[in-house]
XYZ file of C-alpha atoms in Angstrom:
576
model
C 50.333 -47.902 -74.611
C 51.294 -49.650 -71.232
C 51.444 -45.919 -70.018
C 48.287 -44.704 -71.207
C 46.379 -47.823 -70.047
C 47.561 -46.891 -66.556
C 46.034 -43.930 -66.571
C 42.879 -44.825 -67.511
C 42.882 -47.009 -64.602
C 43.672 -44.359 -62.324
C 40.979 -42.343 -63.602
C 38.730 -45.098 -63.382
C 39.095 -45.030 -59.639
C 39.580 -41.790 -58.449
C 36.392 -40.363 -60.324
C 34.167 -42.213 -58.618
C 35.620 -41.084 -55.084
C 35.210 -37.667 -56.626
C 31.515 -38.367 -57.060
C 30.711 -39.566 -54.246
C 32.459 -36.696 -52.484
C 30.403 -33.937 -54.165
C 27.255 -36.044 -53.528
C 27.929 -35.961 -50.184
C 28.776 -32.694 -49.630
C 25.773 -31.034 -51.534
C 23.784 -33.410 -49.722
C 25.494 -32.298 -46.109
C 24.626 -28.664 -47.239
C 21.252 -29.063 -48.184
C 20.075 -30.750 -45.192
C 21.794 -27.595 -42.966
C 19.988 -25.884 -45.275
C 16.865 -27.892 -44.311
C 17.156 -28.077 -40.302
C 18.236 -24.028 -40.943
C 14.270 -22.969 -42.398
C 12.490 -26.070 -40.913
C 13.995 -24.944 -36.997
C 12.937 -20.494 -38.177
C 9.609 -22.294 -38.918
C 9.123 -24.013 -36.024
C 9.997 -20.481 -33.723
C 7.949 -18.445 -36.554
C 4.963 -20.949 -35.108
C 5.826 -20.710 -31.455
C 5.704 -16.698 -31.828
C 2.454 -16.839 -33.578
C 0.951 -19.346 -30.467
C 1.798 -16.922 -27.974
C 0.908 -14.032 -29.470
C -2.815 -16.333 -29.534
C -2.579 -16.663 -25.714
C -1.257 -13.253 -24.943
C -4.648 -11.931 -27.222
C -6.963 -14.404 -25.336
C -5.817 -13.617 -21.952
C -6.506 -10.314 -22.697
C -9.605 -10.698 -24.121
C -10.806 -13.110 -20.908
C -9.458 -10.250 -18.300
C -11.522 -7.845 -20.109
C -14.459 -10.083 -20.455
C -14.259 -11.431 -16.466
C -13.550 -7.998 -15.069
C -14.412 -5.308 -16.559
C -17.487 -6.527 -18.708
C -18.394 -8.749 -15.390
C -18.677 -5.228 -13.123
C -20.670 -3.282 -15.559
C -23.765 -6.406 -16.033
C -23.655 -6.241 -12.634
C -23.985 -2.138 -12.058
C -26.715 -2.857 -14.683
C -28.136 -5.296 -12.653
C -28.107 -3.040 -9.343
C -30.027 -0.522 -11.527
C -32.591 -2.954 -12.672
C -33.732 -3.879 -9.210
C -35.298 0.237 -8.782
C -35.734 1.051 -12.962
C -37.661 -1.458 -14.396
C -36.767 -0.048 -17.636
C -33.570 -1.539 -17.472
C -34.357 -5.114 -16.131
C -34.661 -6.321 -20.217
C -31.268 -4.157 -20.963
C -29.631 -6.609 -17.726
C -31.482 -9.750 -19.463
C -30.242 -9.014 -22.694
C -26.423 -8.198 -21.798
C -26.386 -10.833 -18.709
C -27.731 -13.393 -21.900
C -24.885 -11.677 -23.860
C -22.555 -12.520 -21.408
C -22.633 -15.972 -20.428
C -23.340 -16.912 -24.082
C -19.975 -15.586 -24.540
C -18.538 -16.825 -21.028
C -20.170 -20.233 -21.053
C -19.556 -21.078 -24.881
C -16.963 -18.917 -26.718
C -14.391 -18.524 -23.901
C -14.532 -21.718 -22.753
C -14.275 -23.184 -26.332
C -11.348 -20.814 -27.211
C -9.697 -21.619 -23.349
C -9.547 -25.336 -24.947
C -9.011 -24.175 -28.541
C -5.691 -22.228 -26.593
C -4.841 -24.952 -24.738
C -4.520 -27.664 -27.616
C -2.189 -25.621 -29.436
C -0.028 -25.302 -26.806
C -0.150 -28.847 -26.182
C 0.978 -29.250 -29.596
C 4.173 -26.778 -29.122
C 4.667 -29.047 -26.192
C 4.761 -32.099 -28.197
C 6.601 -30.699 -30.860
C 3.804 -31.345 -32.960
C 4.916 -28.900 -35.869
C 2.870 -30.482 -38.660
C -0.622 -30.423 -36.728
C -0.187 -27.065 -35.180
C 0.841 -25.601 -39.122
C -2.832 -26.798 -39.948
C -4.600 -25.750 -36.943
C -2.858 -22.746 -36.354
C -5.261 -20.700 -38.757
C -8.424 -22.172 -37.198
C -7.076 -20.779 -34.017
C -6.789 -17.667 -35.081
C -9.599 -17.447 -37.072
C -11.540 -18.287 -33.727
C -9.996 -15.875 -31.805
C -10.893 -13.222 -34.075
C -14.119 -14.105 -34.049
C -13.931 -14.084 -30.346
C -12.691 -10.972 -29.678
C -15.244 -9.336 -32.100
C -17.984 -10.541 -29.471
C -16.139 -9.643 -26.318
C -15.237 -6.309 -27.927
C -18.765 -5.637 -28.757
C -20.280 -6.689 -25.885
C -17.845 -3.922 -23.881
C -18.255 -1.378 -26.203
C -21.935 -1.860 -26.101
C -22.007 -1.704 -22.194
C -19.973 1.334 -22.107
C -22.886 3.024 -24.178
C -25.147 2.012 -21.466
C -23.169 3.046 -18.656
C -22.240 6.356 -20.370
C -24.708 8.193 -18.752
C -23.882 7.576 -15.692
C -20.733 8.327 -15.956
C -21.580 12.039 -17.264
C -23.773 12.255 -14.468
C -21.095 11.322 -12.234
C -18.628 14.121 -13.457
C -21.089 16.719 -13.477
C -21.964 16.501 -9.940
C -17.818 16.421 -8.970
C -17.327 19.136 -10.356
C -20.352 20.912 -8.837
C -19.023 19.591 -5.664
C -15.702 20.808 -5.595
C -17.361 24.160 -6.126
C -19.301 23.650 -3.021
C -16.889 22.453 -0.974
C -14.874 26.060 -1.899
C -17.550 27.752 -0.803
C -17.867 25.391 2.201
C -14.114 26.068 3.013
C -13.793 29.839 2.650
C -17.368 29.683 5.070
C -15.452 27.905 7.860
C -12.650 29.930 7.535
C -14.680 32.927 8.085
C -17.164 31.293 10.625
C -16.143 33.521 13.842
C -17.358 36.618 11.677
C -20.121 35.446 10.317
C -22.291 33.381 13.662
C -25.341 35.682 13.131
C -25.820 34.006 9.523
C -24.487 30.764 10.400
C -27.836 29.255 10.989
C -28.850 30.536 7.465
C -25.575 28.966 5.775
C -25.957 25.743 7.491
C -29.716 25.594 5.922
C -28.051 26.440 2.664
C -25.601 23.616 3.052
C -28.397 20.991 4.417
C -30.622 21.888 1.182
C -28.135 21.398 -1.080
C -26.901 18.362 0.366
C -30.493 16.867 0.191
C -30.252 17.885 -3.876
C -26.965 16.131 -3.911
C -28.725 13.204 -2.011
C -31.979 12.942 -4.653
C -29.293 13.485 -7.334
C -27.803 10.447 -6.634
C -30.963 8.422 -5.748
C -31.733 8.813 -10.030
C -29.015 8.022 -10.962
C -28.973 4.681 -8.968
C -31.943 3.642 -10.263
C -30.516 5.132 -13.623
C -33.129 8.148 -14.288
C -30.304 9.936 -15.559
C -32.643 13.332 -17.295
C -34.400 13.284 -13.836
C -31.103 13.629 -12.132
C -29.482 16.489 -14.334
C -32.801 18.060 -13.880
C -32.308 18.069 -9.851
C -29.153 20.089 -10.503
C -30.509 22.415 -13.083
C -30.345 25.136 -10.287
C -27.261 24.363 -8.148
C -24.946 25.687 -10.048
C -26.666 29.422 -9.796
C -27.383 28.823 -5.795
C -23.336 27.967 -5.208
C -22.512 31.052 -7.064
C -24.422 33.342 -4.913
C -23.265 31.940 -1.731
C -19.452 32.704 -3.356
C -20.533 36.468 -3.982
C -22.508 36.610 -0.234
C -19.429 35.133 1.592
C -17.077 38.707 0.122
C -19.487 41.416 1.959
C -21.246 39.675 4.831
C -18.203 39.561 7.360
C -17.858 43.326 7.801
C -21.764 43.538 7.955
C -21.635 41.068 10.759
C -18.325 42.804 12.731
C -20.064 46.171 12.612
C -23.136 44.855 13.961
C -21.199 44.003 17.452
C -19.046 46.375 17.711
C -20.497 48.783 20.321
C -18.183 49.029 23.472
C -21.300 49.972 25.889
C -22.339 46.704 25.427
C -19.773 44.748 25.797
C -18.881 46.516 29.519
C -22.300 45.226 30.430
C -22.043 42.088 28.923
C -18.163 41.489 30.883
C -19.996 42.889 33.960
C -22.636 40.370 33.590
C -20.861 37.524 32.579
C -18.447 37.956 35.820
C -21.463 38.189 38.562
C -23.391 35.273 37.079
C -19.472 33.308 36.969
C -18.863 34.419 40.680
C -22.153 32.645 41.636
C -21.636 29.738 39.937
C -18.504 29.749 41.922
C -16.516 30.558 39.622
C -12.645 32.114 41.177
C -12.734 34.865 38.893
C -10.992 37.452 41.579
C -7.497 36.498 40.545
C -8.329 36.335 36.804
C -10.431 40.122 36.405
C -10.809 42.787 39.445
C -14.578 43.119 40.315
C -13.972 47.087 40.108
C -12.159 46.949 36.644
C -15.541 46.931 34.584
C -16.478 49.898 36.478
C -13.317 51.765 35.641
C -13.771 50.829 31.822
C -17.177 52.576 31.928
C -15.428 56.110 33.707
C -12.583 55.389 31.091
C -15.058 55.178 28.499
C -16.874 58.471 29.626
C -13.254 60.463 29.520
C -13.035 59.351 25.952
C -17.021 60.057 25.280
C -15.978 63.669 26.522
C -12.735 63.750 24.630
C -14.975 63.060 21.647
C -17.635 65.848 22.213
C -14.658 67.763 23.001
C -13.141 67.199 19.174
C -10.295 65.593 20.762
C -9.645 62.889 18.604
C -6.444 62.020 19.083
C -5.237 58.986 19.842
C -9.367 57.925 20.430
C -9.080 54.994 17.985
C -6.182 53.733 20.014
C -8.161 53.720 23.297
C -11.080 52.419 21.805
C -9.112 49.952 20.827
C -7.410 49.266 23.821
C -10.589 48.989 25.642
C -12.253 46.651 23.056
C -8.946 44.547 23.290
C -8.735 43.831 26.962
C -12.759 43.460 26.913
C -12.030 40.517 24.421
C -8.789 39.239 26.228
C -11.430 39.170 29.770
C -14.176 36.906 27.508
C -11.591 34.778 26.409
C -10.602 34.158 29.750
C -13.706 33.533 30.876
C -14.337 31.011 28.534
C -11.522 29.142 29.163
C -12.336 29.144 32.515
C -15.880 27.720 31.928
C -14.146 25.273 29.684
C -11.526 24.367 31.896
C -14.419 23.534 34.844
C -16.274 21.613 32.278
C -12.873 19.824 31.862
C -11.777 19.504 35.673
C -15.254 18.018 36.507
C -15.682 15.243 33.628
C -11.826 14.621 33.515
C -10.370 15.042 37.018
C -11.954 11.971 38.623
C -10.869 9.498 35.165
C -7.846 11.165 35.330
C -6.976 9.848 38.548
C -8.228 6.802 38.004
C -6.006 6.133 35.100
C -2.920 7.073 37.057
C -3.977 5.027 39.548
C -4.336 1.569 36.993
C -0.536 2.484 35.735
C 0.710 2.335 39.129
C -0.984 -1.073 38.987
C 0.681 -2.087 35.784
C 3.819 -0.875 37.032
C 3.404 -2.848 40.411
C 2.865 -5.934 38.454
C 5.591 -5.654 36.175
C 8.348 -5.234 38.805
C 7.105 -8.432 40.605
C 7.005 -10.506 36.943
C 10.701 -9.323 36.160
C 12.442 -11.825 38.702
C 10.846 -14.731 37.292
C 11.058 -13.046 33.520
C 15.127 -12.932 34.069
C 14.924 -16.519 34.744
C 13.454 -17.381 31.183
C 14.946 -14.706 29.123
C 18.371 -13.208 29.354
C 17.691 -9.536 29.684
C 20.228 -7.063 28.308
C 21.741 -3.659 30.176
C 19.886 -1.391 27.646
C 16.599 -3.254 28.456
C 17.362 -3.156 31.833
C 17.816 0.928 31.895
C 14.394 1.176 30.691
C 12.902 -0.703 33.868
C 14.701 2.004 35.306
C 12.975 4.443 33.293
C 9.413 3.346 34.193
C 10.576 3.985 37.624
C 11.712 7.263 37.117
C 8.436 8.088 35.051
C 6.141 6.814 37.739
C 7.810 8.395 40.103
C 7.354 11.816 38.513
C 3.917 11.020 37.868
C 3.260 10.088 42.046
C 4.855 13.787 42.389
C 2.657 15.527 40.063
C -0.202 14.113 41.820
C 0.844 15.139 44.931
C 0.983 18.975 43.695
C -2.619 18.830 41.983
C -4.151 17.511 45.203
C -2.555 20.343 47.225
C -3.973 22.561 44.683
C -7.126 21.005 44.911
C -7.523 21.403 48.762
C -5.853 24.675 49.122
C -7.763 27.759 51.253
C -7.640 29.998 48.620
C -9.713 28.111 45.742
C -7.749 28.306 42.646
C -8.910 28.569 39.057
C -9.749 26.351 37.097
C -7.215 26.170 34.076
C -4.677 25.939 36.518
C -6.169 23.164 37.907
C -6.346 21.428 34.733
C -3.340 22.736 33.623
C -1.843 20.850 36.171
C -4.325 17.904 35.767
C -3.434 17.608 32.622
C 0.501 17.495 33.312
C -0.265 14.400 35.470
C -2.204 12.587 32.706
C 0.644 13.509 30.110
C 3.309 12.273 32.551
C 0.734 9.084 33.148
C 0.188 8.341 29.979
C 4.253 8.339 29.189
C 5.373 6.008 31.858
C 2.138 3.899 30.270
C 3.868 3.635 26.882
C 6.812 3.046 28.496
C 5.037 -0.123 30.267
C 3.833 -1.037 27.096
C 6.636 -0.802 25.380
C 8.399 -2.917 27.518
C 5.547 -5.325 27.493
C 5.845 -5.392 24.227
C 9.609 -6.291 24.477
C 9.279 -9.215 26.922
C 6.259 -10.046 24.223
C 9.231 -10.049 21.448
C 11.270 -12.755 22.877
C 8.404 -14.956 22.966
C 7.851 -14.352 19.380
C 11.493 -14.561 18.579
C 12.156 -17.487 20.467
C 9.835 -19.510 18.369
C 10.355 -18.076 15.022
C 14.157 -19.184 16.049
C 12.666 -22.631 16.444
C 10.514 -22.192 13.153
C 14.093 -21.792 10.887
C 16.069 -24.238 12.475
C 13.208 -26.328 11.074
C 13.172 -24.783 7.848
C 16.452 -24.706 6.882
C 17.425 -27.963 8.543
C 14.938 -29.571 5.503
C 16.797 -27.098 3.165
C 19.714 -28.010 4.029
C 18.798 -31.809 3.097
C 17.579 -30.746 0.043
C 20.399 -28.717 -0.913
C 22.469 -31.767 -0.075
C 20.816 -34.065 -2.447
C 21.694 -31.523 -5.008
C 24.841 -31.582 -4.515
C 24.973 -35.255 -4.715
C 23.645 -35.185 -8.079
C 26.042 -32.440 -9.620
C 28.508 -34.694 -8.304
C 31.625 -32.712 -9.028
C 34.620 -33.108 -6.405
C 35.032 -28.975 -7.188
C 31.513 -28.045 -6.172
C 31.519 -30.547 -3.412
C 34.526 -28.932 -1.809
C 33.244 -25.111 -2.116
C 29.783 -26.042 -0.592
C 29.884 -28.888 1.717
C 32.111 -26.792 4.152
C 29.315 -24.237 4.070
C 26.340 -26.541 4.723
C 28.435 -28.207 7.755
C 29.347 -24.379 9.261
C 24.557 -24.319 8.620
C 23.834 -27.384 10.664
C 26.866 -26.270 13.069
C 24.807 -22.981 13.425
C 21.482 -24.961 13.414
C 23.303 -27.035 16.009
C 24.057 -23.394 18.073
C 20.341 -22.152 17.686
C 18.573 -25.316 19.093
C 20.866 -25.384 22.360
C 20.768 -21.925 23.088
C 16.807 -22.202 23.049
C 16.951 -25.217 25.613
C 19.544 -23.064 27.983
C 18.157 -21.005 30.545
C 17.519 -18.375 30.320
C 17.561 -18.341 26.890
C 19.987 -15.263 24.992
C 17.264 -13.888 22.584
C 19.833 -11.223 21.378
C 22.169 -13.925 20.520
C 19.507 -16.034 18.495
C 18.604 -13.436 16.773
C 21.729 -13.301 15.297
C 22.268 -16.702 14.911
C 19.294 -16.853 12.662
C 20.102 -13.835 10.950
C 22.862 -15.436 9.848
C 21.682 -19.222 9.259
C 18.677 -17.481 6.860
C 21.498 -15.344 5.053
C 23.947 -17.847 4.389
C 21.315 -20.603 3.822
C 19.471 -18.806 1.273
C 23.076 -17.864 -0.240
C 24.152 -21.735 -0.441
C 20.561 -23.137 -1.149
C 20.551 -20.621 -4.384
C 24.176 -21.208 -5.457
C 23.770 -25.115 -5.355
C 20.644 -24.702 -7.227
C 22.244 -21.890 -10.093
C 24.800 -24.093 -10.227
C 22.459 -27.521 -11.084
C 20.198 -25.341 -13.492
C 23.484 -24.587 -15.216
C 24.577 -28.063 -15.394
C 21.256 -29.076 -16.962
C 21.791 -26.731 -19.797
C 25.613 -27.119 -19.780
C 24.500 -31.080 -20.721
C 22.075 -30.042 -23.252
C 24.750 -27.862 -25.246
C 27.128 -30.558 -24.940
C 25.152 -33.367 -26.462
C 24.400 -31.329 -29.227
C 27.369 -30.221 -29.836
C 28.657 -33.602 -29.740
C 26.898 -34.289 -32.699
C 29.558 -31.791 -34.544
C 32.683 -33.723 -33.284
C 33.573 -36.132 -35.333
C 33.155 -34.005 -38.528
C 34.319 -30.827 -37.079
C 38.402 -30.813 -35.824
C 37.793 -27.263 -34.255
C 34.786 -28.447 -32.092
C 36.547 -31.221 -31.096
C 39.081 -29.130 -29.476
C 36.468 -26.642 -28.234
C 34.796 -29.131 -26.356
C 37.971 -30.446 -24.968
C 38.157 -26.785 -23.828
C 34.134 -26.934 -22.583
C 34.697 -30.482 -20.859
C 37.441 -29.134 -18.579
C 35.385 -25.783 -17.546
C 32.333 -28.317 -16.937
C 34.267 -30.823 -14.661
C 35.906 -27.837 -12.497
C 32.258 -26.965 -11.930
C 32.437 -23.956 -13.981
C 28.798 -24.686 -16.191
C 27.590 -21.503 -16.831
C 30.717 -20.467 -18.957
C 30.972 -24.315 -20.495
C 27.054 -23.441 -21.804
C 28.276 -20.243 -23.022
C 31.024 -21.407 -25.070
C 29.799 -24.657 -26.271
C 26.431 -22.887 -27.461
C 29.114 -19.869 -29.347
C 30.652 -22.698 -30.961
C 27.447 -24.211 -32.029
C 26.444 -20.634 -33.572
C 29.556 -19.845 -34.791
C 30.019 -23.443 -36.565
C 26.165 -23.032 -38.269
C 26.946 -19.366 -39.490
C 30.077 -20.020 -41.394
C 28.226 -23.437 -42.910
């Protein structure tokens, strides 16, 4: 009896315990259970807001830009096609009913949701949510039938549009295979260029309708094109050898070389070392031996002298033209010419005298230096060149033309190099300048960075991190230090500043970034830790993981002690 009453007692106490265990472990699951679907909820809610803003930012873009540009090409229309001044009141109406009222309302509808997120609001946004959306389907109904509506009205233009492209690529292949054939075909050029003008007038009233949107009137004016362009295509195949055969007859062109030299040699032209004055007359007896040949039936080897004949003729009238050209040239050019050479001498003169004091101010290096000798070599050719044309120019026997501005041209060439030589030395001394206070710029810049970066590292306040980056930022004002009194030293080492700031803007945005990686990390590294805190006392294994965590975040390693404290989180909520 005594041993049966003790184990009623024992019973008596443990089954409570037992109780209260179970209790407390159902209760334990069920509210991981809870935070579990009431946290999916909450990022169910967040995915549904932001689809809401993505959909009404697209819908305002669409509204604002493209919508916007076709009320006013409808508007541009109205002011010459009064038929289409109610069609820009109706749609303009449209518009900033929809601009004024429904985006607006829905930019604030957008934004109180999203305040909500912000606050964490759950409950609120789970009842507004649908109103939202609701909203925003109404709005995009309006904005997408206001844009499909204007693309109805601006349809026609549009066809419009792409049927005169494509009629103008066809014209401009006729255009093209004209110019190519253009020497051939000068006795019909006057009638092609008519041609071309007409059309280009259609083209011209084409696109007069369809600015003031008379877009039946405008097809109308094209109606014929298409019929026009296709002629001129079959024209262009025959009329070349019509044209060629038309000038070919050598009698003519004797008299025509024979003319064209007598009227040059009294215009003063130097022709006498270009052509012979007899040659034209031996072309004519050489001509009557092959006249005879042919009344003779000796045909032999005719072609080939025609040929010949026709051949120098042309080579004669080329040269002749290049000699009028060349004049043309020498007189309008010779005189500038000169004039230019003689302005870079100026420059040049002017330089030489700056770059004493200039090498007081700047430190100029051996490579720079070699160019100064450059300009003087360049200008120096130049003087020489000059010297040759004017001997030319003044010689007994007058010389002709192209070689004269073959020569004159040499000079401006050579000119023109030692110029961008100048320049580009100009532009050099202009560079330290410009270097020099950009220098002075950074030192200023990443003197405040450097600050800022400091404060940073105050505030991470780990003796690891401290020790990898205050080393650095001492070596950045050191350099900072460098920069500033190699700008007051004269003359001042550009080349060397350059460097110096190279390197200050490489390593300063390499520290500035680290420091702040390394805070951004230490923010979340926090975070991860206080909630995982939460876990310790009932968990053994996070305890020692965040042991594990704690020593990674005070040796400044916070990226991996996020990591692993936020695995351990995971892992610990999976196997619950």
């Amino acid at each position: 009896m005594q041993l049966s009453s003790n184990v009623f007692v024992i019973l008596d106490a443990t089954v409570p315990l037992i109780v209260g265990l179970s209790v407390g472990f159902v209760a334990l699951i069920g509210l991981a259970v809870l935070l579990y679907f009431t946290l999916f909820a909450h990022m169910i809610l967040k995915k549904k807001v932001r689809e809401a803003e993505r959909k009404f930012e697209y819908l305002h873009a669409l509204l604002m830009g493209q919508d916007s540009q076709y009320i006013k090409r409808i508007e541009i229309i109205s002011q010459t096609n009064l038929v289409y001044c109610d069609i820009h009141l109706a749609y303009s109406k449209r518009f900033k009913e929809i601009r004024d009222n429904s985006d607006s309302f829905m930019q604030t509808e957008i934004n109180r949701i999203r305040d909500l997120v912000d606050e964490h609001n759950y409950k609120s946004l789970r009842i507004e949510l649908p109103h939202v959306k609701e909203e925003l389907a109404e709005f995009e109904a309006k904005v997408n039938g206001l844009n499909d509506d204007l693309k109805t009205v601006i349809k026609p233009e549009e066809e419009c549009h792409q049927i005169s492209l494509q009629l103008k690529e066809r014209l401009r292949q006729v255009k093209q295979d004209y110019y190519v054939k253009q020497t051939e075909l000068f006795l019909v050029a006057d009638s092609f260029e008519k041609v071309f003008s007409r059309l280009d007038e259609v083209f011209h009233t084409f696109e007069d309708f369809v600015d003031s949107g008379h877009y039946e009137e405008a097809k109308e004016t094209l109606k014929t094109t298409p019929a026009i362009i296709d002629e001129l295509s079959r024209d262009l195949a025959v009329l070349p050898d019509l044209c060629i055969s038309i000038q070919s007859v050598l009698p003519d062109k004797i008299n025509s070389l024979r003319n064209r030299y007598e009227t040059m040699i009294d215009e003063g032209y130097p022709l006498f070392m270009i052509m012979p004055k007899e040659r034209t007359s031996e072309m004519s007896e050489e001509l009557e031996v092959v006249t005879r040949k042919v009344q003779s039936f000796k045909l032999a080897g005719i072609q080939d002298e025609l040929d010949g004949i026709s051949a120098e003729i042309e080579e004669y009238f080329d040269a002749f033209e290049k000699e009028k050209v060349a004049r043309v040239k020498f007189e309008n050019e010779c005189e500038g010419i000169y004039q230019e050479n003689s302005l870079i001498e100026q420059k040049n003169i002017r330089l030489m005298n700056a770059i004493p004091d200039i090498k007081k101010a700047y430190a100029i290096p051996a490579e720079e230096q070699a160019k100064v000798d450059g300009i003087k070599a360049l200008i120096s050719k130049a003087s020489a060149t000059k010297r040759n044309l004017d001997t030319y120019i003044h010689s007994a026997d007058n010389q002709p033309y192209t070689v004269l501005v073959e020569k004159m041209y040499l000079l401006r060439d050579e000119a023109q190099d030692a110029e961008r030589a100048i320049q580009e030395f100009n532009d050099y001394l202009q560079s330290l300048k410009s270097d020099s206070e950009n220098a002075l710029r950074q030192v200023a810049v990443y003197y405040e960075m450097m600050q800022s970066s400091e404060i940073v590292l105050r505030k991470i306040n780990i003796s690891s991190v401290t020790e990898e980056y205050s080393p650095r930022i001492a070596e950045l004002y050191q350099t900072i230090d460098k920069i500033f009194n190699l700008l007051y030293t004269r003359p001042i080492d550009v080349v060397a500043i350059n460097s110096l700031v190279e390197g200050l803007m490489r390593e300063g945005d390499d520290v500035c970034s680290g420091i702040k990686k390394l805070y951004d990390s230490m923010i979340m590294a926090d975070a991860a830790i206080l909630m995982a805190n939460r876990e310790r006392k009932d968990f053994s294994q996070m305890n020692v993981i965040l042991q594990q965590t704690e020593k990674l975040y005070f040796a400044g390693q916070f990226e991996t002690c996020y990591e692993d404290t936020r695995a351990a989180i995971q892992r610990l909520r999976f196997n619950e």
